[in-house]
């Protein structure tokens, strides 16, 4: 009986691809948290995700949302300032028009 496995022959056939980041794995959005097996599993295709990678992906997504909210707040503040300036210019122009109307009436 031969119990020796030739790993050098297997290594030549094996192709390993390094995974540097979580790719999501499936297009579905609902998951089950299986407390007994301690896994995260897609409710539709039943794919199991590595918990840390899944949490990291979720955290990165949350951070992107926070950045977008912050950028939107800055843009809203800038637009509010532009509106205030335009309203100020409108008041000044209206005052000029009123002064010119009075001047024309007096002449
Ligand atoms: Zn899925």
Short mmCIF file of N, CA and C and ligand atoms in Angstrom, two decimals:
data_model
loop_
_atom_site.label_atom_id
_atom_site.label_comp_id
_atom_site.label_asym_id
_atom_site.label_seq_id
_atom_site.Cartn_x
_atom_site.Cartn_y
_atom_site.Cartn_z
N UNK A 1 0.84 -1.18 0.00
CA UNK A 1 0.00 0.00 0.00
C UNK A 1 0.89 1.25 0.00
N UNK A 2 0.54 2.21 -0.83
CA UNK A 2 1.33 3.42 -0.93
C UNK A 2 0.56 4.59 -0.32
N UNK A 3 1.00 5.08 0.90
CA UNK A 3 0.34 6.19 1.58
C UNK A 3 1.00 7.54 1.32
N UNK A 4 2.01 7.54 0.55
CA UNK A 4 2.74 8.79 0.31
C UNK A 4 2.08 9.55 -0.84
N UNK A 5 1.78 10.82 -0.53
CA UNK A 5 1.17 11.68 -1.55
C UNK A 5 2.27 12.56 -2.14
N UNK A 6 2.32 12.61 -3.41
CA UNK A 6 3.34 13.41 -4.09
C UNK A 6 2.81 14.85 -4.25
N UNK A 7 3.16 15.73 -3.29
CA UNK A 7 2.69 17.12 -3.34
C UNK A 7 3.37 17.92 -4.45
N UNK A 8 4.57 17.53 -4.80
CA UNK A 8 5.26 18.28 -5.86
C UNK A 8 4.51 18.13 -7.18
N UNK A 9 3.95 16.96 -7.43
CA UNK A 9 3.17 16.76 -8.65
C UNK A 9 1.87 17.54 -8.57
N UNK A 10 1.22 17.55 -7.37
CA UNK A 10 -0.03 18.30 -7.17
C UNK A 10 0.23 19.81 -7.32
N UNK A 11 1.37 20.28 -6.80
CA UNK A 11 1.66 21.71 -6.83
C UNK A 11 1.75 22.23 -8.26
N UNK A 12 2.20 21.40 -9.16
CA UNK A 12 2.31 21.82 -10.56
C UNK A 12 0.93 22.01 -11.18
N UNK A 13 -0.07 21.28 -10.66
CA UNK A 13 -1.42 21.39 -11.21
C UNK A 13 -2.24 22.50 -10.54
N UNK A 14 -1.84 22.88 -9.34
CA UNK A 14 -2.63 23.83 -8.55
C UNK A 14 -2.31 25.26 -8.94
N UNK A 15 -3.35 26.01 -9.20
CA UNK A 15 -3.20 27.45 -9.46
C UNK A 15 -3.85 28.19 -8.30
N UNK A 16 -3.07 29.01 -7.63
CA UNK A 16 -3.62 29.78 -6.51
C UNK A 16 -3.72 31.25 -6.92
N UNK A 17 -4.87 31.81 -6.64
CA UNK A 17 -5.07 33.23 -6.94
C UNK A 17 -5.20 33.99 -5.63
N UNK A 18 -4.32 34.94 -5.38
CA UNK A 18 -4.44 35.70 -4.14
C UNK A 18 -5.67 36.61 -4.16
N UNK A 19 -6.37 36.66 -3.05
CA UNK A 19 -7.54 37.54 -2.94
C UNK A 19 -7.16 38.67 -2.00
N UNK A 20 -7.03 39.87 -2.56
CA UNK A 20 -6.58 40.98 -1.74
C UNK A 20 -7.74 41.77 -1.14
N UNK A 21 -8.92 41.64 -1.71
CA UNK A 21 -10.05 42.36 -1.13
C UNK A 21 -11.34 41.58 -1.36
N UNK A 22 -12.34 41.95 -0.57
CA UNK A 22 -13.64 41.30 -0.66
C UNK A 22 -14.32 41.73 -1.95
N UNK A 23 -14.77 40.78 -2.72
CA UNK A 23 -15.38 41.12 -4.00
C UNK A 23 -16.89 41.10 -3.93
N UNK A 24 -17.45 40.73 -2.80
CA UNK A 24 -18.91 40.72 -2.66
C UNK A 24 -19.47 39.34 -2.91
N UNK A 25 -19.06 38.75 -3.97
CA UNK A 25 -19.41 37.36 -4.19
C UNK A 25 -20.76 37.08 -4.81
N UNK A 26 -21.78 37.85 -4.48
CA UNK A 26 -23.08 37.62 -5.07
C UNK A 26 -23.84 38.95 -5.13
N UNK A 27 -24.83 39.03 -6.00
CA UNK A 27 -25.53 40.31 -6.17
C UNK A 27 -26.65 40.54 -5.16
N UNK A 28 -26.87 39.59 -4.28
CA UNK A 28 -28.00 39.69 -3.35
C UNK A 28 -27.65 40.55 -2.14
N UNK A 29 -28.66 41.04 -1.46
CA UNK A 29 -28.41 41.97 -0.35
C UNK A 29 -28.86 41.45 1.01
N UNK A 30 -29.62 40.37 1.03
CA UNK A 30 -30.09 39.87 2.31
C UNK A 30 -29.21 38.72 2.80
N UNK A 31 -28.89 38.77 4.09
CA UNK A 31 -28.01 37.74 4.66
C UNK A 31 -28.65 37.15 5.91
N UNK A 32 -28.20 35.97 6.22
CA UNK A 32 -28.54 35.34 7.49
C UNK A 32 -27.27 35.31 8.34
N UNK A 33 -27.44 35.62 9.63
CA UNK A 33 -26.33 35.47 10.57
C UNK A 33 -26.59 34.19 11.35
N UNK A 34 -25.87 33.16 11.01
CA UNK A 34 -26.06 31.87 11.66
C UNK A 34 -25.21 31.83 12.93
N UNK A 35 -25.86 32.04 14.07
CA UNK A 35 -25.13 32.11 15.33
C UNK A 35 -24.51 30.76 15.70
N UNK A 36 -25.21 29.68 15.39
CA UNK A 36 -24.70 28.35 15.74
C UNK A 36 -23.43 28.01 14.97
N UNK A 37 -23.46 28.23 13.65
CA UNK A 37 -22.29 27.91 12.82
C UNK A 37 -21.29 29.08 12.75
N UNK A 38 -21.72 30.28 13.26
CA UNK A 38 -20.90 31.49 13.25
C UNK A 38 -20.48 31.87 11.84
N UNK A 39 -21.47 31.90 10.93
CA UNK A 39 -21.19 32.28 9.55
C UNK A 39 -22.21 33.32 9.08
N UNK A 40 -21.84 34.01 8.03
CA UNK A 40 -22.73 34.93 7.33
C UNK A 40 -23.06 34.27 6.00
N UNK A 41 -24.36 34.14 5.73
CA UNK A 41 -24.77 33.39 4.55
C UNK A 41 -25.82 34.17 3.77
N UNK A 42 -25.69 34.20 2.45
CA UNK A 42 -26.68 34.85 1.59
C UNK A 42 -28.00 34.07 1.68
N UNK A 43 -29.12 34.80 1.86
CA UNK A 43 -30.41 34.12 2.02
C UNK A 43 -30.90 33.51 0.71
N UNK A 44 -30.39 34.03 -0.43
CA UNK A 44 -30.90 33.53 -1.72
C UNK A 44 -30.02 32.45 -2.33
N UNK A 45 -28.72 32.73 -2.48
CA UNK A 45 -27.87 31.73 -3.14
C UNK A 45 -27.10 30.87 -2.14
N UNK A 46 -27.25 31.18 -0.86
CA UNK A 46 -26.65 30.41 0.24
C UNK A 46 -25.12 30.47 0.24
N UNK A 47 -24.53 31.46 -0.41
CA UNK A 47 -23.07 31.61 -0.38
C UNK A 47 -22.67 32.04 1.03
N UNK A 48 -21.59 31.49 1.52
CA UNK A 48 -21.09 31.82 2.85
C UNK A 48 -19.93 32.79 2.71
N UNK A 49 -19.98 33.88 3.50
CA UNK A 49 -18.95 34.89 3.44
C UNK A 49 -18.06 34.81 4.67
N UNK A 50 -16.80 35.17 4.49
CA UNK A 50 -15.88 35.25 5.61
C UNK A 50 -16.32 36.45 6.43
N UNK A 51 -16.64 36.29 7.72
CA UNK A 51 -17.24 37.37 8.50
C UNK A 51 -16.44 38.68 8.54
N UNK A 52 -15.11 38.60 8.73
CA UNK A 52 -14.32 39.83 8.80
C UNK A 52 -14.37 40.58 7.48
N UNK A 53 -14.20 39.87 6.37
CA UNK A 53 -14.25 40.53 5.06
C UNK A 53 -15.60 41.18 4.82
N UNK A 54 -16.66 40.48 5.23
CA UNK A 54 -18.01 41.03 5.03
C UNK A 54 -18.19 42.29 5.87
N UNK A 55 -17.73 42.25 7.12
CA UNK A 55 -17.83 43.40 8.01
C UNK A 55 -17.00 44.57 7.48
N UNK A 56 -15.81 44.27 6.97
CA UNK A 56 -14.94 45.31 6.42
C UNK A 56 -15.60 45.98 5.22
N UNK A 57 -16.20 45.17 4.35
CA UNK A 57 -16.90 45.72 3.18
C UNK A 57 -18.04 46.63 3.64
N UNK A 58 -18.79 46.18 4.63
CA UNK A 58 -19.90 46.97 5.15
C UNK A 58 -19.39 48.27 5.75
N UNK A 59 -18.29 48.20 6.52
CA UNK A 59 -17.72 49.39 7.15
C UNK A 59 -17.23 50.37 6.08
N UNK A 60 -16.57 49.86 5.05
CA UNK A 60 -16.10 50.74 3.98
C UNK A 60 -17.27 51.41 3.27
N UNK A 61 -18.35 50.66 3.08
CA UNK A 61 -19.54 51.24 2.46
C UNK A 61 -20.13 52.34 3.33
N UNK A 62 -20.15 52.13 4.64
CA UNK A 62 -20.65 53.14 5.55
C UNK A 62 -19.78 54.39 5.49
N UNK A 63 -18.45 54.19 5.41
CA UNK A 63 -17.54 55.33 5.36
C UNK A 63 -17.76 56.15 4.10
N UNK A 64 -17.99 55.46 2.99
CA UNK A 64 -18.26 56.18 1.73
C UNK A 64 -19.53 57.01 1.86
N UNK A 65 -20.56 56.46 2.51
CA UNK A 65 -21.81 57.20 2.71
C UNK A 65 -21.56 58.43 3.57
N UNK A 66 -20.76 58.29 4.63
CA UNK A 66 -20.45 59.43 5.50
C UNK A 66 -19.72 60.51 4.71
N UNK A 67 -18.77 60.11 3.84
CA UNK A 67 -18.06 61.10 3.03
C UNK A 67 -19.01 61.82 2.08
N UNK A 68 -19.93 61.07 1.48
CA UNK A 68 -20.89 61.69 0.56
C UNK A 68 -21.81 62.65 1.30
N UNK A 69 -22.25 62.29 2.51
CA UNK A 69 -23.10 63.18 3.30
C UNK A 69 -22.34 64.45 3.65
N UNK A 70 -21.08 64.30 4.05
CA UNK A 70 -20.26 65.47 4.39
C UNK A 70 -20.10 66.38 3.18
N UNK A 71 -19.82 65.79 2.01
CA UNK A 71 -19.67 66.60 0.79
C UNK A 71 -20.99 67.28 0.44
N UNK A 72 -22.11 66.58 0.60
CA UNK A 72 -23.41 67.18 0.31
C UNK A 72 -23.72 68.34 1.26
N UNK A 73 -23.33 68.20 2.53
CA UNK A 73 -23.53 69.30 3.49
C UNK A 73 -22.73 70.53 3.09
N UNK A 74 -21.46 70.32 2.66
CA UNK A 74 -20.63 71.45 2.22
C UNK A 74 -21.24 72.12 0.99
N UNK A 75 -21.73 71.31 0.06
CA UNK A 75 -22.34 71.86 -1.15
C UNK A 75 -23.61 72.64 -0.81
N UNK A 76 -24.42 72.11 0.11
CA UNK A 76 -25.64 72.81 0.53
C UNK A 76 -25.30 74.14 1.19
N UNK A 77 -24.24 74.15 2.02
CA UNK A 77 -23.82 75.39 2.68
C UNK A 77 -23.37 76.41 1.64
N UNK A 78 -22.60 75.95 0.64
CA UNK A 78 -22.14 76.84 -0.42
C UNK A 78 -23.33 77.40 -1.22
N UNK A 79 -24.30 76.57 -1.53
CA UNK A 79 -25.48 77.02 -2.28
C UNK A 79 -26.30 78.00 -1.45
N UNK A 80 -26.42 77.75 -0.13
CA UNK A 80 -27.14 78.68 0.74
C UNK A 80 -26.46 80.04 0.77
N UNK A 81 -25.12 80.05 0.80
CA UNK A 81 -24.39 81.32 0.78
C UNK A 81 -24.61 82.05 -0.55
N UNK A 82 -24.65 81.29 -1.65
CA UNK A 82 -24.91 81.93 -2.96
C UNK A 82 -26.31 82.52 -2.98
N UNK A 83 -27.28 81.81 -2.41
CA UNK A 83 -28.66 82.32 -2.37
C UNK A 83 -28.73 83.61 -1.54
N UNK A 84 -28.05 83.61 -0.39
CA UNK A 84 -28.03 84.82 0.44
C UNK A 84 -27.44 86.01 -0.33
N UNK A 85 -26.35 85.77 -1.04
CA UNK A 85 -25.71 86.83 -1.81
C UNK A 85 -26.63 87.33 -2.93
N UNK A 86 -27.30 86.42 -3.62
CA UNK A 86 -28.23 86.82 -4.68
C UNK A 86 -29.40 87.61 -4.12
N UNK A 87 -29.91 87.21 -2.94
CA UNK A 87 -31.01 87.97 -2.32
C UNK A 87 -30.53 89.36 -1.92
N UNK A 88 -29.30 89.47 -1.43
CA UNK A 88 -28.74 90.79 -1.07
C UNK A 88 -28.64 91.66 -2.32
N UNK A 89 -28.13 91.08 -3.42
CA UNK A 89 -28.00 91.84 -4.68
C UNK A 89 -29.38 92.27 -5.18
N UNK A 90 -30.38 91.39 -5.03
CA UNK A 90 -31.74 91.72 -5.46
C UNK A 90 -32.28 92.92 -4.67
N UNK A 91 -32.08 92.91 -3.34
CA UNK A 91 -32.54 94.04 -2.50
C UNK A 91 -31.86 95.34 -2.93
N UNK A 92 -30.55 95.26 -3.18
CA UNK A 92 -29.82 96.47 -3.62
C UNK A 92 -30.33 96.97 -4.96
N UNK A 93 -30.57 96.07 -5.88
CA UNK A 93 -31.08 96.48 -7.20
C UNK A 93 -32.48 97.07 -7.08
N UNK A 94 -33.32 96.46 -6.21
CA UNK A 94 -34.67 96.97 -6.04
C UNK A 94 -34.64 98.38 -5.43
N UNK A 95 -33.71 98.59 -4.49
CA UNK A 95 -33.57 99.92 -3.89
C UNK A 95 -33.11 100.93 -4.94
N UNK A 96 -32.19 100.53 -5.82
CA UNK A 96 -31.73 101.43 -6.89
C UNK A 96 -32.88 101.78 -7.82
N UNK A 97 -33.70 100.80 -8.18
CA UNK A 97 -34.85 101.03 -9.06
C UNK A 97 -35.81 102.00 -8.39
N UNK A 98 -36.10 101.79 -7.11
CA UNK A 98 -37.02 102.68 -6.38
C UNK A 98 -36.48 104.11 -6.33
N UNK A 99 -35.18 104.29 -6.07
CA UNK A 99 -34.58 105.63 -6.04
C UNK A 99 -34.68 106.30 -7.42
N UNK A 100 -34.41 105.54 -8.47
CA UNK A 100 -34.48 106.10 -9.83
C UNK A 100 -35.92 106.47 -10.20
N UNK A 101 -36.91 105.66 -9.75
CA UNK A 101 -38.32 105.98 -10.02
C UNK A 101 -38.70 107.30 -9.35
N UNK A 102 -38.29 107.46 -8.07
CA UNK A 102 -38.58 108.70 -7.33
C UNK A 102 -37.91 109.89 -8.00
N UNK A 103 -36.69 109.69 -8.47
CA UNK A 103 -35.94 110.77 -9.13
C UNK A 103 -36.66 111.20 -10.41
N UNK A 104 -37.16 110.24 -11.18
CA UNK A 104 -37.87 110.53 -12.43
C UNK A 104 -39.16 111.27 -12.13
N UNK A 105 -39.88 110.83 -11.08
CA UNK A 105 -41.16 111.48 -10.71
C UNK A 105 -40.93 112.92 -10.27
N UNK A 106 -39.84 113.16 -9.49
CA UNK A 106 -39.56 114.52 -9.00
C UNK A 106 -39.11 115.46 -10.11
N UNK A 107 -38.55 114.94 -11.16
CA UNK A 107 -38.04 115.82 -12.22
C UNK A 107 -39.10 116.27 -13.18
ZN1 LIG B 1 -26.42 35.55 -2.96
#
